């Protein structure tokens, strides 16, 4: 794998290797060597808290050099193209690019401009893909359910506009997971072949083992498409009563940012079976494992 642009770039062998490394990092069993030789550039053309800061922290923990490209204060404002920007950063020695961009498939246009020794990681492209979030979510699920093919997973909310949902579905499919239920209002449901879709939350959530909640991607729809939040919360927000319909050991996942009392009621965020902060914690280790993978290919 030279770049991680979509789940298609992964396979079960790479996945296993990444998860073994992630576990070692979480167990603190990996000796960290300073390596200023590797230079990571974070290039975020959309807002981010967890993804950007966890990649930055991962790079720092590995002893890599780190540059944060700030578009608003950069020569992009003077008309420099993205490809020219990448090539100039590459000329300074950047070999790992972590990029988030509002345009889906942007990486198809730019990755060919990079040297074979450079690596590009998709940190989210429009509604298309967010592969490292899916790695975090699947790793977190596997901590609870080592065999994901045996469980029922519900993905709830704005599936249509969610790159997190799209990458998770692709990764779970790659692992042979078949029992995935998609729950949401008709306008937010992608018809994905082979998956059960539910507009009725209570029906969809019944007996599931894991619930993956999603934020409404307001920035990716017109004002008229945004549902009334109170009505949405009542129908599709996870409340203690609705959570009780799931399997008694069911866990809650959410990639963040959470809109409290919209997709999840505030008192469930810190529920003992909520994995939301665990996902954030795993994010740093997953991203360390991934950066290391690129600089130490097998
Ligand atoms: C997600 C994203 O940017 O797609 N956030 C994240 O990376 N954890 C989800 C979202 O914005 O709703």
PDB file of C-alpha atoms and ligand atoms in Angstrom:
ATOM      1  CA  UNK A   1       0.000   0.000   0.000  1.00  0.00           C
ATOM      2  CA  UNK A   2       1.532   3.352  -1.003  1.00  0.00           C
ATOM      3  CA  UNK A   3      -1.439   5.518  -0.043  1.00  0.00           C
ATOM      4  CA  UNK A   4      -4.519   5.016   2.109  1.00  0.00           C
ATOM      5  CA  UNK A   5      -7.213   6.723   0.083  1.00  0.00           C
ATOM      6  CA  UNK A   6     -10.094   4.326   0.568  1.00  0.00           C
ATOM      7  CA  UNK A   7     -10.892   0.985   2.180  1.00  0.00           C
ATOM      8  CA  UNK A   8     -10.035  -0.612  -1.181  1.00  0.00           C
ATOM      9  CA  UNK A   9      -6.363   0.078  -0.392  1.00  0.00           C
ATOM     10  CA  UNK A  10      -6.532  -2.278   2.601  1.00  0.00           C
ATOM     11  CA  UNK A  11      -6.730  -6.056   2.832  1.00  0.00           C
ATOM     12  CA  UNK A  12      -7.155  -8.467   5.764  1.00  0.00           C
ATOM     13  CA  UNK A  13      -3.373  -9.019   6.051  1.00  0.00           C
ATOM     14  CA  UNK A  14      -2.557  -5.302   6.313  1.00  0.00           C
ATOM     15  CA  UNK A  15      -5.466  -4.879   8.710  1.00  0.00           C
ATOM     16  CA  UNK A  16      -4.195  -7.634  10.981  1.00  0.00           C
ATOM     17  CA  UNK A  17      -0.708  -6.149  10.972  1.00  0.00           C
ATOM     18  CA  UNK A  18      -2.058  -2.677  11.830  1.00  0.00           C
ATOM     19  CA  UNK A  19      -4.236  -4.003  14.645  1.00  0.00           C
ATOM     20  CA  UNK A  20      -1.388  -6.052  16.162  1.00  0.00           C
ATOM     21  CA  UNK A  21       0.805  -2.922  16.154  1.00  0.00           C
ATOM     22  CA  UNK A  22      -2.045  -0.842  17.580  1.00  0.00           C
ATOM     23  CA  UNK A  23      -2.479  -3.326  20.443  1.00  0.00           C
ATOM     24  CA  UNK A  24       1.274  -3.241  21.157  1.00  0.00           C
ATOM     25  CA  UNK A  25       1.176   0.555  21.260  1.00  0.00           C
ATOM     26  CA  UNK A  26      -1.814   0.454  23.630  1.00  0.00           C
ATOM     27  CA  UNK A  27       0.075  -2.037  25.819  1.00  0.00           C
ATOM     28  CA  UNK A  28       3.075   0.289  25.663  1.00  0.00           C
ATOM     29  CA  UNK A  29       5.202  -2.541  24.309  1.00  0.00           C
ATOM     30  CA  UNK A  30       6.710  -0.855  21.281  1.00  0.00           C
ATOM     31  CA  UNK A  31      10.088   0.822  21.675  1.00  0.00           C
ATOM     32  CA  UNK A  32       9.802   4.268  20.134  1.00  0.00           C
ATOM     33  CA  UNK A  33      12.824   5.511  18.240  1.00  0.00           C
ATOM     34  CA  UNK A  34      13.356   9.146  17.315  1.00  0.00           C
ATOM     35  CA  UNK A  35      12.970   9.617  13.613  1.00  0.00           C
ATOM     36  CA  UNK A  36      13.086  13.265  12.604  1.00  0.00           C
ATOM     37  CA  UNK A  37      13.921  11.955   9.172  1.00  0.00           C
ATOM     38  CA  UNK A  38      10.198  11.423   8.521  1.00  0.00           C
ATOM     39  CA  UNK A  39       8.120  14.547   8.067  1.00  0.00           C
ATOM     40  CA  UNK A  40       4.348  14.564   8.386  1.00  0.00           C
ATOM     41  CA  UNK A  41       2.254  17.429   7.009  1.00  0.00           C
ATOM     42  CA  UNK A  42      -1.318  17.743   8.240  1.00  0.00           C
ATOM     43  CA  UNK A  43      -3.376  19.547   5.598  1.00  0.00           C
ATOM     44  CA  UNK A  44      -6.960  20.088   6.708  1.00  0.00           C
ATOM     45  CA  UNK A  45      -9.257  22.019   4.390  1.00  0.00           C
ATOM     46  CA  UNK A  46     -12.220  21.285   6.686  1.00  0.00           C
ATOM     47  CA  UNK A  47     -12.529  21.587  10.485  1.00  0.00           C
ATOM     48  CA  UNK A  48     -11.260  18.753  12.659  1.00  0.00           C
ATOM     49  CA  UNK A  49     -10.494  18.088  16.316  1.00  0.00           C
ATOM     50  CA  UNK A  50      -9.875  14.349  16.832  1.00  0.00           C
ATOM     51  CA  UNK A  51      -8.484  13.364  13.442  1.00  0.00           C
ATOM     52  CA  UNK A  52      -6.034  16.216  13.055  1.00  0.00           C
ATOM     53  CA  UNK A  53      -4.833  16.313  16.643  1.00  0.00           C
ATOM     54  CA  UNK A  54      -4.504  12.532  16.937  1.00  0.00           C
ATOM     55  CA  UNK A  55      -2.429  12.378  13.737  1.00  0.00           C
ATOM     56  CA  UNK A  56      -0.286  15.236  15.089  1.00  0.00           C
ATOM     57  CA  UNK A  57       0.137  13.478  18.419  1.00  0.00           C
ATOM     58  CA  UNK A  58       0.857  10.161  16.705  1.00  0.00           C
ATOM     59  CA  UNK A  59       3.598  11.807  14.622  1.00  0.00           C
ATOM     60  CA  UNK A  60       5.091  13.484  17.697  1.00  0.00           C
ATOM     61  CA  UNK A  61       5.012  10.272  19.745  1.00  0.00           C
ATOM     62  CA  UNK A  62       6.893   8.530  16.935  1.00  0.00           C
ATOM     63  CA  UNK A  63       9.482  11.311  16.951  1.00  0.00           C
ATOM     64  CA  UNK A  64       8.632  12.441  13.421  1.00  0.00           C
ATOM     65  CA  UNK A  65       8.822  16.078  12.386  1.00  0.00           C
ATOM     66  CA  UNK A  66       5.414  17.670  12.024  1.00  0.00           C
ATOM     67  CA  UNK A  67       4.207  20.559   9.876  1.00  0.00           C
ATOM     68  CA  UNK A  68       0.689  21.918  10.096  1.00  0.00           C
ATOM     69  CA  UNK A  69      -0.363  23.477   6.810  1.00  0.00           C
ATOM     70  CA  UNK A  70      -2.878  26.269   7.398  1.00  0.00           C
ATOM     71  CA  UNK A  71      -4.598  27.023   4.120  1.00  0.00           C
ATOM     72  CA  UNK A  72      -5.905  30.433   5.208  1.00  0.00           C
ATOM     73  CA  UNK A  73      -2.393  31.622   5.996  1.00  0.00           C
ATOM     74  CA  UNK A  74      -0.753  29.882   3.052  1.00  0.00           C
ATOM     75  CA  UNK A  75       0.070  30.811  -0.533  1.00  0.00           C
ATOM     76  CA  UNK A  76      -3.049  28.942  -1.653  1.00  0.00           C
ATOM     77  CA  UNK A  77      -4.665  32.326  -0.955  1.00  0.00           C
ATOM     78  CA  UNK A  78      -2.273  33.828  -3.553  1.00  0.00           C
ATOM     79  CA  UNK A  79      -3.435  31.306  -6.141  1.00  0.00           C
ATOM     80  CA  UNK A  80      -1.011  28.407  -5.676  1.00  0.00           C
ATOM     81  CA  UNK A  81      -2.539  25.110  -6.750  1.00  0.00           C
ATOM     82  CA  UNK A  82      -2.825  22.114  -4.435  1.00  0.00           C
ATOM     83  CA  UNK A  83      -0.455  20.070  -6.593  1.00  0.00           C
ATOM     84  CA  UNK A  84       2.170  22.833  -6.552  1.00  0.00           C
ATOM     85  CA  UNK A  85       1.762  23.103  -2.787  1.00  0.00           C
ATOM     86  CA  UNK A  86       2.267  19.348  -2.364  1.00  0.00           C
ATOM     87  CA  UNK A  87       5.332  19.341  -4.579  1.00  0.00           C
ATOM     88  CA  UNK A  88       6.874  22.215  -2.647  1.00  0.00           C
ATOM     89  CA  UNK A  89       6.248  20.514   0.692  1.00  0.00           C
ATOM     90  CA  UNK A  90       7.756  17.362  -0.788  1.00  0.00           C
ATOM     91  CA  UNK A  91      10.823  19.402  -1.818  1.00  0.00           C
ATOM     92  CA  UNK A  92      11.202  20.381   1.858  1.00  0.00           C
ATOM     93  CA  UNK A  93      11.255  16.724   2.821  1.00  0.00           C
ATOM     94  CA  UNK A  94       7.629  15.986   3.700  1.00  0.00           C
ATOM     95  CA  UNK A  95       7.021  12.289   3.005  1.00  0.00           C
ATOM     96  CA  UNK A  96       3.700  11.725   4.805  1.00  0.00           C
ATOM     97  CA  UNK A  97       0.681  13.808   3.890  1.00  0.00           C
ATOM     98  CA  UNK A  98      -2.484  13.610   5.977  1.00  0.00           C
ATOM     99  CA  UNK A  99      -5.233  15.443   4.154  1.00  0.00           C
ATOM    100  CA  UNK A 100      -8.897  16.255   4.658  1.00  0.00           C
ATOM    101  CA  UNK A 101     -10.802  17.985   1.882  1.00  0.00           C
ATOM    102  CA  UNK A 102     -14.467  18.829   1.189  1.00  0.00           C
ATOM    103  CA  UNK A 103     -14.276  17.496  -2.373  1.00  0.00           C
ATOM    104  CA  UNK A 104     -14.894  13.769  -2.739  1.00  0.00           C
ATOM    105  CA  UNK A 105     -12.336  11.827  -4.761  1.00  0.00           C
ATOM    106  CA  UNK A 106      -9.895  14.794  -4.685  1.00  0.00           C
ATOM    107  CA  UNK A 107      -7.061  12.344  -4.033  1.00  0.00           C
ATOM    108  CA  UNK A 108      -7.541  10.679  -7.407  1.00  0.00           C
ATOM    109  CA  UNK A 109      -6.549  14.027  -8.952  1.00  0.00           C
ATOM    110  CA  UNK A 110      -3.465  14.656  -6.842  1.00  0.00           C
ATOM    111  CA  UNK A 111      -1.808  11.437  -5.719  1.00  0.00           C
ATOM    112  CA  UNK A 112      -0.017  10.956  -9.043  1.00  0.00           C
ATOM    113  CA  UNK A 113       1.880  14.199  -8.404  1.00  0.00           C
ATOM    114  CA  UNK A 114       3.644  12.583  -5.449  1.00  0.00           C
ATOM    115  CA  UNK A 115       6.970  10.744  -5.468  1.00  0.00           C
ATOM    116  CA  UNK A 116       6.913   6.958  -4.941  1.00  0.00           C
ATOM    117  CA  UNK A 117       8.517   7.560  -1.527  1.00  0.00           C
ATOM    118  CA  UNK A 118       5.653   9.806  -0.365  1.00  0.00           C
ATOM    119  CA  UNK A 119       2.460   8.605   1.248  1.00  0.00           C
ATOM    120  CA  UNK A 120      -0.949  10.224   1.264  1.00  0.00           C
ATOM    121  CA  UNK A 121      -3.535   9.412   3.918  1.00  0.00           C
ATOM    122  CA  UNK A 122      -7.158  10.336   3.420  1.00  0.00           C
ATOM    123  CA  UNK A 123      -8.450  12.007   6.589  1.00  0.00           C
ATOM    124  CA  UNK A 124     -11.879  12.492   4.994  1.00  0.00           C
ATOM    125  CA  UNK A 125     -12.922  13.528   1.466  1.00  0.00           C
ATOM    126  CA  UNK A 126     -16.396  15.039   1.270  1.00  0.00           C
ATOM    127  CA  UNK A 127     -19.074  12.405   1.734  1.00  0.00           C
ATOM    128  CA  UNK A 128     -16.870   9.710   0.225  1.00  0.00           C
ATOM    129  CA  UNK A 129     -14.408   8.015   2.606  1.00  0.00           C
ATOM    130  CA  UNK A 130     -12.725   8.337   6.003  1.00  0.00           C
ATOM    131  CA  UNK A 131     -10.711   5.115   6.166  1.00  0.00           C
ATOM    132  CA  UNK A 132      -8.786   5.770   9.390  1.00  0.00           C
ATOM    133  CA  UNK A 133     -12.027   6.392  11.301  1.00  0.00           C
ATOM    134  CA  UNK A 134     -13.271   3.018  10.077  1.00  0.00           C
ATOM    135  CA  UNK A 135     -10.026   1.416  11.292  1.00  0.00           C
ATOM    136  CA  UNK A 136     -10.648   2.925  14.737  1.00  0.00           C
ATOM    137  CA  UNK A 137     -14.270   1.823  14.810  1.00  0.00           C
ATOM    138  CA  UNK A 138     -13.596  -1.744  13.667  1.00  0.00           C
ATOM    139  CA  UNK A 139     -10.659  -2.053  16.086  1.00  0.00           C
ATOM    140  CA  UNK A 140     -12.926  -0.845  18.919  1.00  0.00           C
ATOM    141  CA  UNK A 141     -15.699  -3.262  17.899  1.00  0.00           C
ATOM    142  CA  UNK A 142     -13.218  -6.150  17.847  1.00  0.00           C
ATOM    143  CA  UNK A 143     -12.102  -5.403  21.403  1.00  0.00           C
ATOM    144  CA  UNK A 144     -15.631  -6.431  22.425  1.00  0.00           C
ATOM    145  CA  UNK A 145     -16.518  -8.914  19.721  1.00  0.00           C
ATOM    146  CA  UNK A 146     -13.480 -10.734  18.326  1.00  0.00           C
ATOM    147  CA  UNK A 147     -15.641 -12.355  15.627  1.00  0.00           C
ATOM    148  CA  UNK A 148     -17.626  -9.556  14.037  1.00  0.00           C
ATOM    149  CA  UNK A 149     -19.413 -11.943  11.683  1.00  0.00           C
ATOM    150  CA  UNK A 150     -21.427 -13.183  14.672  1.00  0.00           C
ATOM    151  CA  UNK A 151     -22.923  -9.849  15.689  1.00  0.00           C
ATOM    152  CA  UNK A 152     -25.596  -7.424  14.544  1.00  0.00           C
ATOM    153  CA  UNK A 153     -24.449  -3.847  14.026  1.00  0.00           C
ATOM    154  CA  UNK A 154     -26.792  -0.882  13.591  1.00  0.00           C
ATOM    155  CA  UNK A 155     -25.556   2.264  11.865  1.00  0.00           C
ATOM    156  CA  UNK A 156     -27.908   5.111  12.697  1.00  0.00           C
ATOM    157  CA  UNK A 157     -28.513   8.542  11.245  1.00  0.00           C
ATOM    158  CA  UNK A 158     -27.226  10.469   8.266  1.00  0.00           C
ATOM    159  CA  UNK A 159     -25.720   7.522   6.401  1.00  0.00           C
ATOM    160  CA  UNK A 160     -26.095   9.143   2.999  1.00  0.00           C
ATOM    161  CA  UNK A 161     -23.736  12.051   3.719  1.00  0.00           C
ATOM    162  CA  UNK A 162     -21.403  10.243   6.137  1.00  0.00           C
ATOM    163  CA  UNK A 163     -17.945   9.266   4.912  1.00  0.00           C
ATOM    164  CA  UNK A 164     -17.528   7.485   8.264  1.00  0.00           C
ATOM    165  CA  UNK A 165     -20.503   5.242   7.470  1.00  0.00           C
ATOM    166  CA  UNK A 166     -19.288   4.587   3.932  1.00  0.00           C
ATOM    167  CA  UNK A 167     -15.812   3.528   5.084  1.00  0.00           C
ATOM    168  CA  UNK A 168     -17.178   1.440   7.942  1.00  0.00           C
ATOM    169  CA  UNK A 169     -19.588  -0.386   5.668  1.00  0.00           C
ATOM    170  CA  UNK A 170     -16.784  -1.127   3.175  1.00  0.00           C
ATOM    171  CA  UNK A 171     -14.409  -2.342   5.906  1.00  0.00           C
ATOM    172  CA  UNK A 172     -17.040  -4.477   7.633  1.00  0.00           C
ATOM    173  CA  UNK A 173     -17.978  -5.986   4.263  1.00  0.00           C
ATOM    174  CA  UNK A 174     -14.296  -6.770   3.635  1.00  0.00           C
ATOM    175  CA  UNK A 175     -14.296  -8.689   6.924  1.00  0.00           C
ATOM    176  CA  UNK A 176     -17.349 -10.676   5.894  1.00  0.00           C
ATOM    177  CA  UNK A 177     -19.764  -8.954   8.287  1.00  0.00           C
ATOM    178  CA  UNK A 178     -23.266  -9.346   6.927  1.00  0.00           C
ATOM    179  CA  UNK A 179     -25.583  -8.363   9.732  1.00  0.00           C
ATOM    180  CA  UNK A 180     -25.506  -4.604   9.297  1.00  0.00           C
ATOM    181  CA  UNK A 181     -28.681  -2.611   9.734  1.00  0.00           C
ATOM    182  CA  UNK A 182     -28.994   0.917   8.440  1.00  0.00           C
ATOM    183  CA  UNK A 183     -31.425   3.084  10.399  1.00  0.00           C
ATOM    184  CA  UNK A 184     -32.541   6.607   9.580  1.00  0.00           C
ATOM    185  CA  UNK A 185     -35.104   8.787   7.842  1.00  0.00           C
ATOM    186  CA  UNK A 186     -35.618   7.965   4.145  1.00  0.00           C
ATOM    187  CA  UNK A 187     -33.674  11.069   3.054  1.00  0.00           C
ATOM    188  CA  UNK A 188     -30.593   9.875   4.955  1.00  0.00           C
ATOM    189  CA  UNK A 189     -30.628   6.232   3.926  1.00  0.00           C
ATOM    190  CA  UNK A 190     -28.418   5.053   1.115  1.00  0.00           C
ATOM    191  CA  UNK A 191     -29.790   1.961  -0.462  1.00  0.00           C
ATOM    192  CA  UNK A 192     -26.854  -0.362  -0.101  1.00  0.00           C
ATOM    193  CA  UNK A 193     -27.319  -3.766  -1.598  1.00  0.00           C
ATOM    194  CA  UNK A 194     -27.599  -6.579   0.866  1.00  0.00           C
ATOM    195  CA  UNK A 195     -28.302  -4.438   3.933  1.00  0.00           C
ATOM    196  CA  UNK A 196     -31.518  -4.090   5.824  1.00  0.00           C
ATOM    197  CA  UNK A 197     -32.781  -0.506   6.024  1.00  0.00           C
ATOM    198  CA  UNK A 198     -35.126   0.695   8.760  1.00  0.00           C
ATOM    199  CA  UNK A 199     -36.973   3.979   8.950  1.00  0.00           C
ATOM    200  CA  UNK A 200     -38.444   2.729  12.233  1.00  0.00           C
ATOM    201  CA  UNK A 201     -35.740   3.118  14.869  1.00  0.00           C
ATOM    202  CA  UNK A 202     -37.307   0.797  17.458  1.00  0.00           C
ATOM    203  CA  UNK A 203     -37.630  -1.995  14.933  1.00  0.00           C
ATOM    204  CA  UNK A 204     -34.068  -1.599  13.640  1.00  0.00           C
ATOM    205  CA  UNK A 205     -32.381  -1.393  17.019  1.00  0.00           C
ATOM    206  CA  UNK A 206     -34.016  -4.536  18.423  1.00  0.00           C
ATOM    207  CA  UNK A 207     -31.412  -7.063  19.600  1.00  0.00           C
ATOM    208  CA  UNK A 208     -28.388  -5.391  17.997  1.00  0.00           C
ATOM    209  CA  UNK A 209     -24.964  -5.827  19.627  1.00  0.00           C
ATOM    210  CA  UNK A 210     -23.445  -2.515  18.594  1.00  0.00           C
ATOM    211  CA  UNK A 211     -24.914   0.861  17.699  1.00  0.00           C
ATOM    212  CA  UNK A 212     -22.888   3.275  15.618  1.00  0.00           C
ATOM    213  CA  UNK A 213     -24.363   6.771  15.804  1.00  0.00           C
ATOM    214  CA  UNK A 214     -23.697   9.534  13.288  1.00  0.00           C
ATOM    215  CA  UNK A 215     -23.962  13.307  13.327  1.00  0.00           C
ATOM    216  CA  UNK A 216     -26.242  15.002  10.792  1.00  0.00           C
ATOM    217  CA  UNK A 217     -23.814  16.388   8.182  1.00  0.00           C
ATOM    218  CA  UNK A 218     -25.528  19.780   8.001  1.00  0.00           C
ATOM    219  CA  UNK A 219     -22.628  21.277   6.050  1.00  0.00           C
ATOM    220  CA  UNK A 220     -23.268  18.813   3.208  1.00  0.00           C
ATOM    221  CA  UNK A 221     -26.942  19.630   2.604  1.00  0.00           C
ATOM    222  CA  UNK A 222     -29.146  22.605   1.879  1.00  0.00           C
ATOM    223  CA  UNK A 223     -31.004  24.354   4.691  1.00  0.00           C
ATOM    224  CA  UNK A 224     -34.255  22.785   3.447  1.00  0.00           C
ATOM    225  CA  UNK A 225     -32.829  19.275   3.806  1.00  0.00           C
ATOM    226  CA  UNK A 226     -31.915  19.714   7.477  1.00  0.00           C
ATOM    227  CA  UNK A 227     -34.614  18.023   9.559  1.00  0.00           C
ATOM    228  CA  UNK A 228     -36.235  19.624  12.568  1.00  0.00           C
ATOM    229  CA  UNK A 229     -33.766  18.649  15.286  1.00  0.00           C
ATOM    230  CA  UNK A 230     -36.314  18.102  18.055  1.00  0.00           C
ATOM    231  CA  UNK A 231     -38.383  15.754  15.858  1.00  0.00           C
ATOM    232  CA  UNK A 232     -35.236  14.015  14.621  1.00  0.00           C
ATOM    233  CA  UNK A 233     -33.978  13.526  18.195  1.00  0.00           C
ATOM    234  CA  UNK A 234     -37.290  12.034  19.219  1.00  0.00           C
ATOM    235  CA  UNK A 235     -37.348   9.574  16.316  1.00  0.00           C
ATOM    236  CA  UNK A 236     -33.667   8.755  15.799  1.00  0.00           C
ATOM    237  CA  UNK A 237     -31.800   9.956  18.877  1.00  0.00           C
ATOM    238  CA  UNK A 238     -30.578   7.201  21.191  1.00  0.00           C
ATOM    239  CA  UNK A 239     -32.332   7.585  24.549  1.00  0.00           C
ATOM    240  CA  UNK A 240     -32.071   5.226  27.545  1.00  0.00           C
ATOM    241  CA  UNK A 241     -35.481   3.734  26.621  1.00  0.00           C
ATOM    242  CA  UNK A 242     -34.422   3.003  23.059  1.00  0.00           C
ATOM    243  CA  UNK A 243     -31.028   1.693  24.168  1.00  0.00           C
ATOM    244  CA  UNK A 244     -32.896  -0.845  26.319  1.00  0.00           C
ATOM    245  CA  UNK A 245     -34.315  -2.402  23.120  1.00  0.00           C
ATOM    246  CA  UNK A 246     -30.831  -3.456  21.982  1.00  0.00           C
ATOM    247  CA  UNK A 247     -29.019  -6.548  23.248  1.00  0.00           C
ATOM    248  CA  UNK A 248     -28.257  -6.267  26.973  1.00  0.00           C
ATOM    249  CA  UNK A 249     -24.498  -6.056  26.326  1.00  0.00           C
ATOM    250  CA  UNK A 250     -24.775  -3.711  23.343  1.00  0.00           C
ATOM    251  CA  UNK A 251     -22.116  -1.033  22.990  1.00  0.00           C
ATOM    252  CA  UNK A 252     -22.420   2.520  21.661  1.00  0.00           C
ATOM    253  CA  UNK A 253     -20.007   4.043  19.163  1.00  0.00           C
ATOM    254  CA  UNK A 254     -19.864   7.556  17.750  1.00  0.00           C
ATOM    255  CA  UNK A 255     -16.945   8.999  15.750  1.00  0.00           C
ATOM    256  CA  UNK A 256     -17.498  12.475  17.203  1.00  0.00           C
ATOM    257  CA  UNK A 257     -18.203  15.328  17.202  1.00  0.00           C
ATOM    258  CA  UNK A 258     -21.337  14.531  19.214  1.00  0.00           C
ATOM    259  CA  UNK A 259     -24.327  16.831  19.095  1.00  0.00           C
ATOM    260  CA  UNK A 260     -25.696  16.134  22.554  1.00  0.00           C
ATOM    261  CA  UNK A 261     -29.418  15.383  22.724  1.00  0.00           C
ATOM    262  CA  UNK A 262     -29.693  15.137  18.939  1.00  0.00           C
ATOM    263  CA  UNK A 263     -28.232  11.749  17.920  1.00  0.00           C
ATOM    264  CA  UNK A 264     -27.656  10.646  21.529  1.00  0.00           C
ATOM    265  CA  UNK A 265     -29.090  11.805  24.829  1.00  0.00           C
ATOM    266  CA  UNK A 266     -26.546  13.350  27.080  1.00  0.00           C
ATOM    267  CA  UNK A 267     -26.882  10.770  29.867  1.00  0.00           C
ATOM    268  CA  UNK A 268     -25.771   7.937  27.549  1.00  0.00           C
ATOM    269  CA  UNK A 269     -22.505   9.532  26.461  1.00  0.00           C
ATOM    270  CA  UNK A 270     -20.710   8.364  29.586  1.00  0.00           C
ATOM    271  CA  UNK A 271     -22.700   5.152  29.954  1.00  0.00           C
ATOM    272  CA  UNK A 272     -20.426   2.222  30.910  1.00  0.00           C
ATOM    273  CA  UNK A 273     -21.161   0.646  27.518  1.00  0.00           C
ATOM    274  CA  UNK A 274     -20.399   3.841  25.586  1.00  0.00           C
ATOM    275  CA  UNK A 275     -17.118   3.507  23.674  1.00  0.00           C
ATOM    276  CA  UNK A 276     -16.994   7.099  22.472  1.00  0.00           C
ATOM    277  CA  UNK A 277     -13.887   8.186  24.375  1.00  0.00           C
ATOM    278  CA  UNK A 278     -12.287   4.765  23.829  1.00  0.00           C
ATOM    279  CA  UNK A 279     -12.586   5.389  20.086  1.00  0.00           C
ATOM    280  CA  UNK A 280     -10.753   8.688  20.536  1.00  0.00           C
ATOM    281  CA  UNK A 281      -8.075   6.964  22.620  1.00  0.00           C
ATOM    282  CA  UNK A 282      -7.676   4.210  20.019  1.00  0.00           C
ATOM    283  CA  UNK A 283      -7.378   6.886  17.322  1.00  0.00           C
ATOM    284  CA  UNK A 284      -3.913   7.919  18.467  1.00  0.00           C
ATOM    285  CA  UNK A 285      -2.627   4.312  18.527  1.00  0.00           C
ATOM    286  CA  UNK A 286      -4.208   3.401  15.182  1.00  0.00           C
ATOM    287  CA  UNK A 287      -2.641   6.457  13.567  1.00  0.00           C
ATOM    288  CA  UNK A 288       0.750   5.701  15.100  1.00  0.00           C
ATOM    289  CA  UNK A 289       0.520   2.157  13.717  1.00  0.00           C
ATOM    290  CA  UNK A 290      -0.440   3.509  10.304  1.00  0.00           C
ATOM    291  CA  UNK A 291       2.346   6.108  10.117  1.00  0.00           C
ATOM    292  CA  UNK A 292       4.811   3.432  11.158  1.00  0.00           C
ATOM    293  CA  UNK A 293       3.429   1.045   8.566  1.00  0.00           C
ATOM    294  CA  UNK A 294       4.187   3.542   5.806  1.00  0.00           C
ATOM    295  CA  UNK A 295       7.763   4.141   6.863  1.00  0.00           C
ATOM    296  CA  UNK A 296       8.472   0.474   7.611  1.00  0.00           C
ATOM    297  CA  UNK A 297       6.794  -1.418   4.760  1.00  0.00           C
ATOM    298  CA  UNK A 298       7.076  -5.217   4.898  1.00  0.00           C
TER     299      UNK A 298
HETATM  300  C1  LIG B   1     -16.199  12.702  11.296  1.00  0.00           C
HETATM  301  C2  LIG B   1     -15.840  13.300   9.954  1.00  0.00           C
HETATM  302  O1  LIG B   1     -15.106  14.287   9.886  1.00  0.00           O
HETATM  303  O2  LIG B   1     -16.290  12.736   8.979  1.00  0.00           O
HETATM  304  N1  LIG B   1     -15.420  13.153  12.361  1.00  0.00           N
HETATM  305  C3  LIG B   1     -14.268  12.499  12.686  1.00  0.00           C
HETATM  306  O3  LIG B   1     -13.324  12.463  11.933  1.00  0.00           O
HETATM  307  N2  LIG B   1     -14.209  11.863  13.872  1.00  0.00           N
HETATM  308  C4  LIG B   1     -17.636  12.708  11.615  1.00  0.00           C
HETATM  309  C5  LIG B   1     -18.425  13.987  11.571  1.00  0.00           C
HETATM  310  O4  LIG B   1     -17.917  15.060  11.259  1.00  0.00           O
HETATM  311  O5  LIG B   1     -19.610  13.903  11.857  1.00  0.00           O
END
